[in-house]
Amino acid sequence: MLKSIALAGLVWLAGAQIAWAADRPTPSGLPVPRYVTLKFAKVNARAGPGDDHRLLWVYRVRSLPVQVVAETSEWRRICDPEGGLAWVHKRVTDGRRSVMNLKTRPVALYKHPRGKAQVGAILNPKAMAALVRCEKGWCRVRVDGVSGWVREGELWGTAVAPQCR
């Protein structure tokens, strides 16, 4: 009971308000969870919201899709495609979205948003693509000047539900 109350409400940490639930106002005014990308090729991942917190690792992939699962006014707690949770400063994130193929096989990109459509391209394992838009259970992605449709949830960065718990 206490755990669900803590997660559904707002938690105060070091004087900063952290938004945990989608139905609560967030410091940014944007929904949580939401997807963003990493803006730079080198981004420090920290154990807490502040430069004084321990450095956990360094992301070295520009445009990596991540999911914001909590935030303060200056920091974002993110979930990465491998399930890692860390805090990054808001200045290193970008609202543009990308997706990643986490499967061990290529994923088909269809010419039209329907399962029986012709395959126009494939997205190899671990490959990333820009997310153009999602509608009616399908998402249009673009990579290297080629675009195509994939079922929502087929690539990491298109599922509506939180990706890390």
mmCIF file of C-alpha atoms in Angstrom:
data_model
loop_
_atom_site.group_PDB
_atom_site.id
_atom_site.type_symbol
_atom_site.label_atom_id
_atom_site.label_comp_id
_atom_site.label_asym_id
_atom_site.label_seq_id
_atom_site.Cartn_x
_atom_site.Cartn_y
_atom_site.Cartn_z
ATOM 1 C CA MET A 1 0.000 0.000 0.000
ATOM 2 C CA LEU A 2 2.719 2.480 0.964
ATOM 3 C CA LYS A 3 4.762 1.576 -2.122
ATOM 4 C CA SER A 4 1.846 2.274 -4.476
ATOM 5 C CA ILE A 5 1.096 5.564 -2.726
ATOM 6 C CA ALA A 6 4.739 6.623 -3.058
ATOM 7 C CA LEU A 7 4.833 5.733 -6.756
ATOM 8 C CA ALA A 8 1.500 7.342 -7.576
ATOM 9 C CA GLY A 9 2.315 10.607 -5.836
ATOM 10 C CA LEU A 10 5.182 12.998 -5.896
ATOM 11 C CA VAL A 11 8.345 12.233 -3.990
ATOM 12 C CA TRP A 12 10.553 14.911 -2.501
ATOM 13 C CA LEU A 13 14.248 14.188 -2.963
ATOM 14 C CA ALA A 14 16.881 16.696 -1.892
ATOM 15 C CA GLY A 15 14.330 19.484 -2.093
ATOM 16 C CA ALA A 16 13.413 18.661 -5.709
ATOM 17 C CA GLN A 17 10.022 17.429 -6.796
ATOM 18 C CA ILE A 18 10.129 14.179 -8.812
ATOM 19 C CA ALA A 19 7.118 13.220 -10.921
ATOM 20 C CA TRP A 20 6.454 9.460 -11.005
ATOM 21 C CA ALA A 21 2.944 9.088 -12.427
ATOM 22 C CA ALA A 22 1.557 10.049 -15.840
ATOM 23 C CA ASP A 23 -1.566 11.618 -14.318
ATOM 24 C CA ARG A 24 0.408 14.063 -12.163
ATOM 25 C CA PRO A 25 1.847 17.380 -13.293
ATOM 26 C CA THR A 26 5.561 17.194 -14.045
ATOM 27 C CA PRO A 27 8.167 19.940 -13.694
ATOM 28 C CA SER A 28 8.486 20.077 -17.501
ATOM 29 C CA GLY A 29 4.740 19.903 -18.108
ATOM 30 C CA LEU A 30 5.339 16.886 -20.356
ATOM 31 C CA PRO A 31 3.990 13.381 -19.707
ATOM 32 C CA VAL A 32 5.967 10.714 -17.868
ATOM 33 C CA PRO A 33 6.764 8.183 -19.212
ATOM 34 C CA ARG A 34 7.788 9.616 -22.591
ATOM 35 C CA TYR A 35 10.494 8.903 -25.142
ATOM 36 C CA VAL A 36 13.376 11.223 -25.989
ATOM 37 C CA THR A 37 16.824 10.751 -27.514
ATOM 38 C CA LEU A 38 20.287 11.494 -26.214
ATOM 39 C CA LYS A 39 21.582 14.643 -27.855
ATOM 40 C CA PHE A 40 25.308 13.946 -27.651
ATOM 41 C CA ALA A 41 27.748 11.098 -28.336
ATOM 42 C CA LYS A 42 28.935 11.236 -24.709
ATOM 43 C CA VAL A 43 26.367 11.440 -21.887
ATOM 44 C CA ASN A 44 27.084 10.805 -18.210
ATOM 45 C CA ALA A 45 24.605 8.521 -16.417
ATOM 46 C CA ARG A 46 24.353 9.183 -12.678
ATOM 47 C CA ALA A 47 22.896 7.362 -9.664
ATOM 48 C CA GLY A 48 20.788 10.377 -8.689
ATOM 49 C CA PRO A 49 19.603 13.779 -9.941
ATOM 50 C CA GLY A 50 22.735 15.894 -9.594
ATOM 51 C CA ASP A 51 26.402 16.156 -10.577
ATOM 52 C CA ASP A 52 27.311 15.210 -7.001
ATOM 53 C CA HIS A 53 25.815 11.722 -7.469
ATOM 54 C CA ARG A 54 28.001 8.758 -8.431
ATOM 55 C CA LEU A 55 28.743 8.271 -12.138
ATOM 56 C CA LEU A 56 27.270 4.897 -13.165
ATOM 57 C CA TRP A 57 28.376 4.759 -16.815
ATOM 58 C CA VAL A 58 28.763 6.880 -19.934
ATOM 59 C CA TYR A 59 26.437 6.553 -22.925
ATOM 60 C CA ARG A 60 28.399 6.818 -26.175
ATOM 61 C CA VAL A 61 25.598 6.741 -28.762
ATOM 62 C CA ARG A 62 24.154 9.967 -30.144
ATOM 63 C CA SER A 63 20.377 9.744 -30.800
ATOM 64 C CA LEU A 64 19.977 6.700 -28.546
ATOM 65 C CA PRO A 65 16.259 6.304 -27.751
ATOM 66 C CA VAL A 66 15.527 6.430 -24.022
ATOM 67 C CA GLN A 67 12.358 6.662 -21.976
ATOM 68 C CA VAL A 68 11.945 9.336 -19.295
ATOM 69 C CA VAL A 69 10.368 7.588 -16.289
ATOM 70 C CA ALA A 70 10.755 10.377 -13.694
ATOM 71 C CA GLU A 71 12.007 13.940 -13.617
ATOM 72 C CA THR A 72 12.999 16.917 -11.536
ATOM 73 C CA SER A 73 13.161 20.443 -12.896
ATOM 74 C CA GLU A 74 16.741 19.850 -14.160
ATOM 75 C CA TRP A 75 17.216 16.049 -14.297
ATOM 76 C CA ARG A 76 15.565 13.125 -16.086
ATOM 77 C CA ARG A 77 15.547 9.520 -14.870
ATOM 78 C CA ILE A 78 15.781 7.438 -18.014
ATOM 79 C CA CYS A 79 15.367 3.833 -19.013
ATOM 80 C CA ASP A 80 17.645 2.753 -21.857
ATOM 81 C CA PRO A 81 17.098 -0.031 -24.439
ATOM 82 C CA GLU A 82 19.056 -2.512 -22.299
ATOM 83 C CA GLY A 83 16.900 -1.812 -19.223
ATOM 84 C CA GLY A 84 19.403 0.420 -17.441
ATOM 85 C CA LEU A 85 18.040 3.166 -15.195
ATOM 86 C CA ALA A 86 20.037 6.332 -14.597
ATOM 87 C CA TRP A 87 19.720 10.083 -14.201
ATOM 88 C CA VAL A 88 20.897 12.494 -16.922
ATOM 89 C CA HIS A 89 20.714 16.280 -17.118
ATOM 90 C CA LYS A 90 17.832 17.609 -19.211
ATOM 91 C CA ARG A 91 20.234 19.500 -21.512
ATOM 92 C CA VAL A 92 21.559 16.177 -22.913
ATOM 93 C CA THR A 93 18.128 15.016 -24.096
ATOM 94 C CA ASP A 94 16.259 15.914 -27.258
ATOM 95 C CA GLY A 95 12.511 15.684 -27.892
ATOM 96 C CA ARG A 96 13.093 14.130 -31.303
ATOM 97 C CA ARG A 97 12.386 10.422 -31.174
ATOM 98 C CA SER A 98 14.231 7.433 -32.496
ATOM 99 C CA VAL A 99 13.679 3.684 -32.251
ATOM 100 C CA MET A 100 15.957 0.653 -32.051
ATOM 101 C CA ASN A 101 15.657 -2.948 -33.203
ATOM 102 C CA LEU A 102 16.463 -5.049 -30.126
ATOM 103 C CA LYS A 103 15.586 -8.323 -31.807
ATOM 104 C CA THR A 104 18.267 -10.763 -32.944
ATOM 105 C CA ARG A 105 16.750 -10.769 -36.429
ATOM 106 C CA PRO A 106 16.007 -7.994 -38.935
ATOM 107 C CA VAL A 107 12.597 -6.299 -38.727
ATOM 108 C CA ALA A 108 10.644 -5.644 -41.921
ATOM 109 C CA LEU A 109 9.690 -2.074 -42.808
ATOM 110 C CA TYR A 110 6.542 -2.172 -44.917
ATOM 111 C CA LYS A 111 5.645 0.244 -47.705
ATOM 112 C CA HIS A 112 2.157 0.703 -46.240
ATOM 113 C CA PRO A 113 0.760 0.378 -42.702
ATOM 114 C CA ARG A 114 -0.686 -3.142 -43.034
ATOM 115 C CA GLY A 115 0.772 -6.600 -42.471
ATOM 116 C CA LYS A 116 0.267 -7.865 -46.026
ATOM 117 C CA ALA A 117 2.004 -4.848 -47.576
ATOM 118 C CA GLN A 118 5.197 -5.191 -49.572
ATOM 119 C CA VAL A 119 8.434 -5.019 -47.589
ATOM 120 C CA GLY A 120 10.360 -1.921 -48.608
ATOM 121 C CA ALA A 121 13.385 -2.297 -46.343
ATOM 122 C CA ILE A 122 14.655 -4.079 -43.264
ATOM 123 C CA LEU A 123 16.091 -2.755 -40.026
ATOM 124 C CA ASN A 124 19.005 -4.874 -38.840
ATOM 125 C CA PRO A 125 19.510 -5.930 -35.209
ATOM 126 C CA LYS A 126 20.770 -3.063 -32.988
ATOM 127 C CA ALA A 127 20.065 -0.555 -35.786
ATOM 128 C CA MET A 128 18.364 2.745 -34.979
ATOM 129 C CA ALA A 129 15.918 4.790 -37.038
ATOM 130 C CA ALA A 130 14.145 8.131 -36.656
ATOM 131 C CA LEU A 131 10.513 7.859 -35.604
ATOM 132 C CA VAL A 132 8.326 9.917 -37.950
ATOM 133 C CA ARG A 133 4.880 9.193 -36.432
ATOM 134 C CA CYS A 134 2.604 6.485 -35.075
ATOM 135 C CA GLU A 135 -1.056 6.008 -35.992
ATOM 136 C CA LYS A 136 -3.587 3.187 -35.665
ATOM 137 C CA GLY A 137 -1.069 0.669 -34.312
ATOM 138 C CA TRP A 138 1.643 1.383 -36.894
ATOM 139 C CA CYS A 139 4.742 3.585 -36.780
ATOM 140 C CA ARG A 140 6.559 5.190 -39.701
ATOM 141 C CA VAL A 141 10.334 5.221 -39.324
ATOM 142 C CA ARG A 142 13.148 6.624 -41.462
ATOM 143 C CA VAL A 143 16.787 5.624 -41.763
ATOM 144 C CA ASP A 144 19.359 6.578 -44.405
ATOM 145 C CA GLY A 145 16.728 8.259 -46.597
ATOM 146 C CA VAL A 146 14.454 5.186 -46.600
ATOM 147 C CA SER A 147 11.185 5.067 -44.696
ATOM 148 C CA GLY A 148 8.713 2.347 -43.902
ATOM 149 C CA TRP A 149 6.031 1.162 -41.503
ATOM 150 C CA VAL A 150 6.382 -1.219 -38.576
ATOM 151 C CA ARG A 151 3.815 -2.429 -36.049
ATOM 152 C CA GLU A 152 3.756 -0.337 -32.886
ATOM 153 C CA GLY A 153 5.764 -2.111 -30.177
ATOM 154 C CA GLU A 154 7.913 -4.057 -32.688
ATOM 155 C CA LEU A 155 10.853 -1.685 -32.136
ATOM 156 C CA TRP A 156 12.123 -0.314 -28.829
ATOM 157 C CA GLY A 157 10.837 3.222 -28.484
ATOM 158 C CA THR A 158 7.324 2.695 -29.866
ATOM 159 C CA ALA A 159 5.553 0.944 -26.972
ATOM 160 C CA VAL A 160 3.196 3.106 -24.945
ATOM 161 C CA ALA A 161 3.814 1.320 -21.623
ATOM 162 C CA PRO A 162 6.887 2.023 -19.479
ATOM 163 C CA GLN A 163 9.856 -0.067 -20.631
ATOM 164 C CA CYS A 164 11.592 -0.277 -17.223
ATOM 165 C CA ARG A 165 10.015 -0.916 -13.870
#
